[in-house]
CSV table of C-alpha atoms in Angstrom, one decimal:
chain,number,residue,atom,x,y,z
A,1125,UNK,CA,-26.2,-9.2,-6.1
A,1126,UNK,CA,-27.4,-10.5,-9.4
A,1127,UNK,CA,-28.0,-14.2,-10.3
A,1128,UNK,CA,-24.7,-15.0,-11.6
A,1129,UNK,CA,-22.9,-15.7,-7.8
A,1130,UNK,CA,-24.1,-17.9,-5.2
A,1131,UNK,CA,-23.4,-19.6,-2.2
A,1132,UNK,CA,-21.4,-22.8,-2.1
A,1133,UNK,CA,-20.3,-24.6,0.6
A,1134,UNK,CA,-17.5,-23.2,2.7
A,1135,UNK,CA,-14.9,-26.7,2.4
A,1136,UNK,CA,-14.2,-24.9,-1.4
A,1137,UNK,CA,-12.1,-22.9,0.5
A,1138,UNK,CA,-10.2,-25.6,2.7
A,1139,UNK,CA,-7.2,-25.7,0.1
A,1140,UNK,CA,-6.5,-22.1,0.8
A,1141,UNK,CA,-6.6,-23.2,4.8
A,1142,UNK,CA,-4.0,-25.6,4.2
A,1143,UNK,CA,-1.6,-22.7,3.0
A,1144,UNK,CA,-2.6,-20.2,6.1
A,1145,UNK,CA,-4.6,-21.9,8.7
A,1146,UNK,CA,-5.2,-18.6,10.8
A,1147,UNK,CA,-6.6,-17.1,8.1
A,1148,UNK,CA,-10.1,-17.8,8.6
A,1149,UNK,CA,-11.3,-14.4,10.3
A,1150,UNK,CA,-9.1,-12.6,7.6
A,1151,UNK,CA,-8.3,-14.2,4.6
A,1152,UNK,CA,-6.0,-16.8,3.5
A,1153,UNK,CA,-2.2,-15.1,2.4
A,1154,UNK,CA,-1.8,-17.1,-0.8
A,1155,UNK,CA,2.5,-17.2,-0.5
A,1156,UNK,CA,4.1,-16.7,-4.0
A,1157,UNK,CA,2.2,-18.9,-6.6
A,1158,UNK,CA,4.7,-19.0,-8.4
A,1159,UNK,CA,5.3,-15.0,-7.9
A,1160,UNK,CA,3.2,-11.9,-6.4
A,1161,UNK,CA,2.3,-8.3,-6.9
A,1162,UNK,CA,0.9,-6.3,-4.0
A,1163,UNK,CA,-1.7,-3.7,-5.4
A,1164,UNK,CA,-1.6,-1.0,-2.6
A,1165,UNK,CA,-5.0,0.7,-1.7
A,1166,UNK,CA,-6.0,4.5,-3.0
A,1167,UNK,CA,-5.4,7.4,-1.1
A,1168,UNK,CA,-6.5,10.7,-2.2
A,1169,UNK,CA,-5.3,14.7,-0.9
A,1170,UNK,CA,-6.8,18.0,-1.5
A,1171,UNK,CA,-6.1,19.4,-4.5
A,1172,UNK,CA,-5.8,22.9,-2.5
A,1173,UNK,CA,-3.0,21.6,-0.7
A,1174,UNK,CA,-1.8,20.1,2.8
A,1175,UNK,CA,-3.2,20.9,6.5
A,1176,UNK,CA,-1.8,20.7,9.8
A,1177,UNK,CA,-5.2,19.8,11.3
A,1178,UNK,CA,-6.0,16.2,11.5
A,1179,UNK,CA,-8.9,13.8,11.6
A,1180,UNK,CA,-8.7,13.6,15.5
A,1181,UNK,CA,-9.0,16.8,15.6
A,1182,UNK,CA,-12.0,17.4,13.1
A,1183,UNK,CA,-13.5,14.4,15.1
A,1184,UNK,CA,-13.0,16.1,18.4
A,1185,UNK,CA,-14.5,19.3,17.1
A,1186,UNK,CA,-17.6,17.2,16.0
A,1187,UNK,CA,-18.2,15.7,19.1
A,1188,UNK,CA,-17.9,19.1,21.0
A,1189,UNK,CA,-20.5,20.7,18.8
A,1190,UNK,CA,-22.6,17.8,19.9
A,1191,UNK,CA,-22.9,17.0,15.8
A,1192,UNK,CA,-22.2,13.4,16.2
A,1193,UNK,CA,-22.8,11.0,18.6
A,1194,UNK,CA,-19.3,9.1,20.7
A,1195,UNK,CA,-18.5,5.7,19.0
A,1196,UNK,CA,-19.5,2.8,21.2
A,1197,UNK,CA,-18.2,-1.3,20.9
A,1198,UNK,CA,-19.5,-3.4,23.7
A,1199,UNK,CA,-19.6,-0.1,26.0
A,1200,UNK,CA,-16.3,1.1,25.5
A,1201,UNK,CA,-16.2,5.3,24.3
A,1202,UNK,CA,-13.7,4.8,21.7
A,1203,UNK,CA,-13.2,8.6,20.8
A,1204,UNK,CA,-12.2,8.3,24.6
A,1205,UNK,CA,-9.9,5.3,24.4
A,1206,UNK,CA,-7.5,6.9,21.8
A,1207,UNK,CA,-6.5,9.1,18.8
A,1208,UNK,CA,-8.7,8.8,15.5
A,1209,UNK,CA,-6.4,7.8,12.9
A,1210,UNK,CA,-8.5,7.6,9.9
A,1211,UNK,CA,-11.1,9.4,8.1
A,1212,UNK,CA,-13.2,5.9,8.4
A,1213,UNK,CA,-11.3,4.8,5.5
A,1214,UNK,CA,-12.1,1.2,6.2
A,1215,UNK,CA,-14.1,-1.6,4.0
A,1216,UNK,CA,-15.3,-0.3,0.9
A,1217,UNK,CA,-13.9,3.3,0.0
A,1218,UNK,CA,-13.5,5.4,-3.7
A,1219,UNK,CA,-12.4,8.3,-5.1
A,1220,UNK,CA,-14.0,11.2,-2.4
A,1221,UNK,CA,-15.2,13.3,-5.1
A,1222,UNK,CA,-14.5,17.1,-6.4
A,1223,UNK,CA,-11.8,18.5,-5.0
A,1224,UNK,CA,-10.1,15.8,-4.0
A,1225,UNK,CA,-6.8,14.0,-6.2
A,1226,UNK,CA,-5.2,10.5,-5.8
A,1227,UNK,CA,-1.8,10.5,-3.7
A,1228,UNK,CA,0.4,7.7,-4.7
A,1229,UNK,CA,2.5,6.2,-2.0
A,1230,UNK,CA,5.2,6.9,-3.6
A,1231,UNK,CA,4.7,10.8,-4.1
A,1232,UNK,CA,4.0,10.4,-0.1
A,1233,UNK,CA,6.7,8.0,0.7
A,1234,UNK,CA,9.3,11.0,-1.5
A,1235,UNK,CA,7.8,13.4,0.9
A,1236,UNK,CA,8.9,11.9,4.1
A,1237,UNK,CA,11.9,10.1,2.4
A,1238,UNK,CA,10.8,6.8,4.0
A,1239,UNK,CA,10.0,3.4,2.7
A,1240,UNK,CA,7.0,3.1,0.3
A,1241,UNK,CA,6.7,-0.1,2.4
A,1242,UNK,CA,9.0,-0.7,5.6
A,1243,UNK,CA,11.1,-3.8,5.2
A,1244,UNK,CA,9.6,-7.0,6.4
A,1245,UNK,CA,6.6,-5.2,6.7
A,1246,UNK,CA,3.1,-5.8,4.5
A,1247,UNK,CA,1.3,-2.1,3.8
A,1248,UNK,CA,-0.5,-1.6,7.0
A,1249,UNK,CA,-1.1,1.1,9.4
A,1250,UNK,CA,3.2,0.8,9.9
A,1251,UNK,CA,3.5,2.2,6.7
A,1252,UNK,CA,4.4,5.7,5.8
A,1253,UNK,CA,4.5,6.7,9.3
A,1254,UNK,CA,6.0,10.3,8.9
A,1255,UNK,CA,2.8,11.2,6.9
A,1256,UNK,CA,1.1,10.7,10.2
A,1257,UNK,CA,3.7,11.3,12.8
A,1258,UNK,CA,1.0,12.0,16.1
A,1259,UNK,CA,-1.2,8.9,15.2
A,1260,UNK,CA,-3.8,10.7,13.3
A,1261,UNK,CA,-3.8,11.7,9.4
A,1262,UNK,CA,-3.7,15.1,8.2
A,1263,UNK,CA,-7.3,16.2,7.6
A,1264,UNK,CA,-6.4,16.9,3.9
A,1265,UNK,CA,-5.4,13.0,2.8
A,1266,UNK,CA,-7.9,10.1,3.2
A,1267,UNK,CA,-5.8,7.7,3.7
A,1268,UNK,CA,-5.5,4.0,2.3
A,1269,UNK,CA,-8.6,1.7,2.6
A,1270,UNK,CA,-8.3,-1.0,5.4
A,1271,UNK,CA,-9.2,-4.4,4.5
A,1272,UNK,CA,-10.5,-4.0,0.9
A,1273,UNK,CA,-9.2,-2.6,-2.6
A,1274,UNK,CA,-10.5,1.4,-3.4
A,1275,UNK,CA,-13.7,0.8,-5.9
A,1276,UNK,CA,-12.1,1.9,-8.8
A,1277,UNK,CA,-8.5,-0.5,-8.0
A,1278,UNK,CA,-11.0,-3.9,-7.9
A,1279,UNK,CA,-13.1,-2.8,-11.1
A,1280,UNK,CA,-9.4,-2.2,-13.0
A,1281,UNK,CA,-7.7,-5.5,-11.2
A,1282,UNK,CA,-11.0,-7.2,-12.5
A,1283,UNK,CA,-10.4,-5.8,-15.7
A,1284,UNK,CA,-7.0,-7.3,-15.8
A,1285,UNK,CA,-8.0,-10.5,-14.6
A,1286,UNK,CA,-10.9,-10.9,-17.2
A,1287,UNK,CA,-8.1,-10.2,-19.7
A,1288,UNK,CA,-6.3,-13.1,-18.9
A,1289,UNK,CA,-8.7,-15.6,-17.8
A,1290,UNK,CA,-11.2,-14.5,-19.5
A,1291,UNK,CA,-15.4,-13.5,-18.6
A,1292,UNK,CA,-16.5,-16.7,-18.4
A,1293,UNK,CA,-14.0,-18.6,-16.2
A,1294,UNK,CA,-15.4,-20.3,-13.0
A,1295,UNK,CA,-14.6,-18.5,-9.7
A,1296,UNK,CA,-14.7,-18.5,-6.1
A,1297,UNK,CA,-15.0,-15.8,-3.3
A,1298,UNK,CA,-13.6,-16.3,0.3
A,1299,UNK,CA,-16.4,-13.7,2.0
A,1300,UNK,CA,-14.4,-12.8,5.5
A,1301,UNK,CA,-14.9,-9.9,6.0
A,1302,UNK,CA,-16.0,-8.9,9.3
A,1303,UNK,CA,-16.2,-12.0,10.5
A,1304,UNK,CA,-17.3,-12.4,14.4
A,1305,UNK,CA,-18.8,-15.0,16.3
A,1306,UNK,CA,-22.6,-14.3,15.3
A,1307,UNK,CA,-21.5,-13.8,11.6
A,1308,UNK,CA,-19.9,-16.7,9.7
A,1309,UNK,CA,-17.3,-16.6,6.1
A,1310,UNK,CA,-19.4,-17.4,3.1
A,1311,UNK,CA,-18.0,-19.2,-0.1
A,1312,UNK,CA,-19.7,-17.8,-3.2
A,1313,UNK,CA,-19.1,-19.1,-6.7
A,1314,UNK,CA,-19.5,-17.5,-10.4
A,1315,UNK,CA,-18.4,-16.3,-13.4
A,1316,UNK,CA,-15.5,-13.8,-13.5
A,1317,UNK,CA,-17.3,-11.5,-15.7
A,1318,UNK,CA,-19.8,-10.8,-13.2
A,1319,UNK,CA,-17.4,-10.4,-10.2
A,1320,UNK,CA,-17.7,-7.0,-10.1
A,1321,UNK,CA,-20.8,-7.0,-8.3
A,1322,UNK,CA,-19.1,-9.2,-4.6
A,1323,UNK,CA,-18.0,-5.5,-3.7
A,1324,UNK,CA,-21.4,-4.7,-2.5
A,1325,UNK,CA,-22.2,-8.2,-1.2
A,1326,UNK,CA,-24.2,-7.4,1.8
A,1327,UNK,CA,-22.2,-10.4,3.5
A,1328,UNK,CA,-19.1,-8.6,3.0
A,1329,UNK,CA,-17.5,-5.0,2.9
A,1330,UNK,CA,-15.3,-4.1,-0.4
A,1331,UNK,CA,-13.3,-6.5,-2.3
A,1332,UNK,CA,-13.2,-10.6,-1.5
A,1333,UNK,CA,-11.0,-11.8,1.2
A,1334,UNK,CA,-9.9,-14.0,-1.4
A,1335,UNK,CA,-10.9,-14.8,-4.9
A,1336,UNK,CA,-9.6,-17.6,-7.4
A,1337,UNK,CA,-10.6,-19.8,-10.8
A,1338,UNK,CA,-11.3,-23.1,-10.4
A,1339,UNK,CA,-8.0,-24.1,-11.5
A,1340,UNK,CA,-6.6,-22.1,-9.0
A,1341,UNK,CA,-3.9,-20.5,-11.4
A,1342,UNK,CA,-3.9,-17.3,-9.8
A,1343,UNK,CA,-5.5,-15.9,-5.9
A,1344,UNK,CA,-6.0,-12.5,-4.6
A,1345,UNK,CA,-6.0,-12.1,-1.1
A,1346,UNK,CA,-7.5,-8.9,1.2
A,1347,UNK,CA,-7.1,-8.8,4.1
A,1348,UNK,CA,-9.1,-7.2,7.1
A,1349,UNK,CA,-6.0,-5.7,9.0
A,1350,UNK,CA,-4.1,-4.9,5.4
A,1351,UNK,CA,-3.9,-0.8,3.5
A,1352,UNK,CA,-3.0,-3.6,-0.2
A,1353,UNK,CA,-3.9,-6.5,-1.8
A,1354,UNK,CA,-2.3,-9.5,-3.0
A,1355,UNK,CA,-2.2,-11.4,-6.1
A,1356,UNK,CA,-0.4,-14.4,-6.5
A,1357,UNK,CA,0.1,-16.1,-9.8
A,1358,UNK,CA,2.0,-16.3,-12.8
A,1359,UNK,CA,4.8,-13.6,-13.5
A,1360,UNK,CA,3.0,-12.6,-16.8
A,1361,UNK,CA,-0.2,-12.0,-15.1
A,1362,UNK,CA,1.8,-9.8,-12.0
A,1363,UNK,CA,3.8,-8.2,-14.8
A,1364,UNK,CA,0.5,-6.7,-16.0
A,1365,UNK,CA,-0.9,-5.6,-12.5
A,1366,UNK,CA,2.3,-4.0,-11.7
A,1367,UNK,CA,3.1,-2.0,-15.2
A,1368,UNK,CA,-0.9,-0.8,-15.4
A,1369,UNK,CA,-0.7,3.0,-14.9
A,1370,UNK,CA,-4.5,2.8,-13.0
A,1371,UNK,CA,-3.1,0.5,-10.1
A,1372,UNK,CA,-0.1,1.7,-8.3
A,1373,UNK,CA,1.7,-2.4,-7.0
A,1374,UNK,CA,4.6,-3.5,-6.0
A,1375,UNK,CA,6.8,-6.9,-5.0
A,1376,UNK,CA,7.6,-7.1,-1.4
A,1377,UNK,CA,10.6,-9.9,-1.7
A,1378,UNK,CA,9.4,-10.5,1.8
A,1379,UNK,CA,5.9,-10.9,1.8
């Protein structure tokens, strides 16, 4: 990361513990300050269409050709503990390339004729569940990153952000991600402008677990277990975020 963000120390981030004090592992949710947008993570399909064959069983037929090795945590198989949900769509993800096109939620949601977001719910891996019925996503979608914004959704919500605070405007970053004993949150601080570059923070994976100016006017919030992102702020500023056609948001009343 460049010169412009650097570590602070992590008490610049007790105001935010105040509002969620079990958010240190994940993030802090922000509430409603005085209102809030939730930007929902990219997904993308094939643009020649759906499959019936999922990422289990891609993953399955991997590990039977012996072309990748089983997936150990603390000596525990997890290809043989349960069903591979995912394509790995977790921490830092963007657009998969040629071939592929983004799949709103809503397009999805119209499919199944469920919920965009299931009431009282946040967007998480409840969400959408007739797209993935069996546990496991069709091979043909890569579904929603977990725990940070797509690439291109934080360089556009930047954007956004810039607009109305402007390049120069203090900032700090709640760094949570991953989080585990051996590996402690950081608080870095710098200019807006340059807040692109925190996705790629070796200390974290994708976008902040929080972010905020040092007048605290606005917060976004990622959290680890989360397929969206909060914003909380003024209703101008979460007008904007959900009218952009690049970011596909939302408000969740209850969240």
């Amino acid at each position: 990361m460049g010169d412009g963000w650097r570590e602070v120390a992590l008490d610049e981030a007790d105001w935010l513990a105040e509002l969620r004090p079990d958010g240190a592992l994940t993030g802090y949710d922000p509430g409603g300050r005085p209102d809030a947008v939730w930007i929902l993570h990219a997904m993308y399909e094939w643009e020649t269409g759906a499959t019936l064959t999922t990422h289990h069983d891609l993953r399955r037929s991997l590990l039977d050709a012996n072309l990748v090795e089983p997936e150990l945590i603390g000596g525990i198989n997890l290809d043989e503990w349960g069903v591979v949900d995912t394509g790995g769509a977790v921490g830092r993800s963007q657009h998969p390339g040629p071939g592929w096109r983004r799949l709103t939620w809503a397009e999805l949601a119209a499919r199944t004729d469920e919920p965009v977001v299931p009431p009282g719910s946040a967007p998480d891996f409840r969400s959408l569940p007739g797209a993935h019925p069996d546990g496991s996503w069709p091979a043909s979608i890569e579904p929603p990153g977990e725990g940070s914004l797509d690439r291109e959704g934080w360089l556009r919500l930047l954007d956004l952000l810039i607009a109305w605070s402007g390049p120069d405007t203090p900032c700090l970053a709640y760094i949570a991600r991953g989080a585990a004993p051996d590996q402690e949150p950081h608080v870095l601080a710098g200019p807006l402008g340059e807040a692109a570059a925190l996705y790629d923070d070796e200390r974290g994976s994708g976008s902040p677990a929080n972010l905020w100016p040092a007048d605290r006017s606005w917060v976004t919030w990622s959290d680890w277990d989360l397929w969206g992102t909060k914003v909380a702020g003024p209703p101008a500023l979460v007008e904007a975020i959900l009218t952009d056609p690049e970011l596909e948001a939302l408000r969740l009343p209850w969240a």
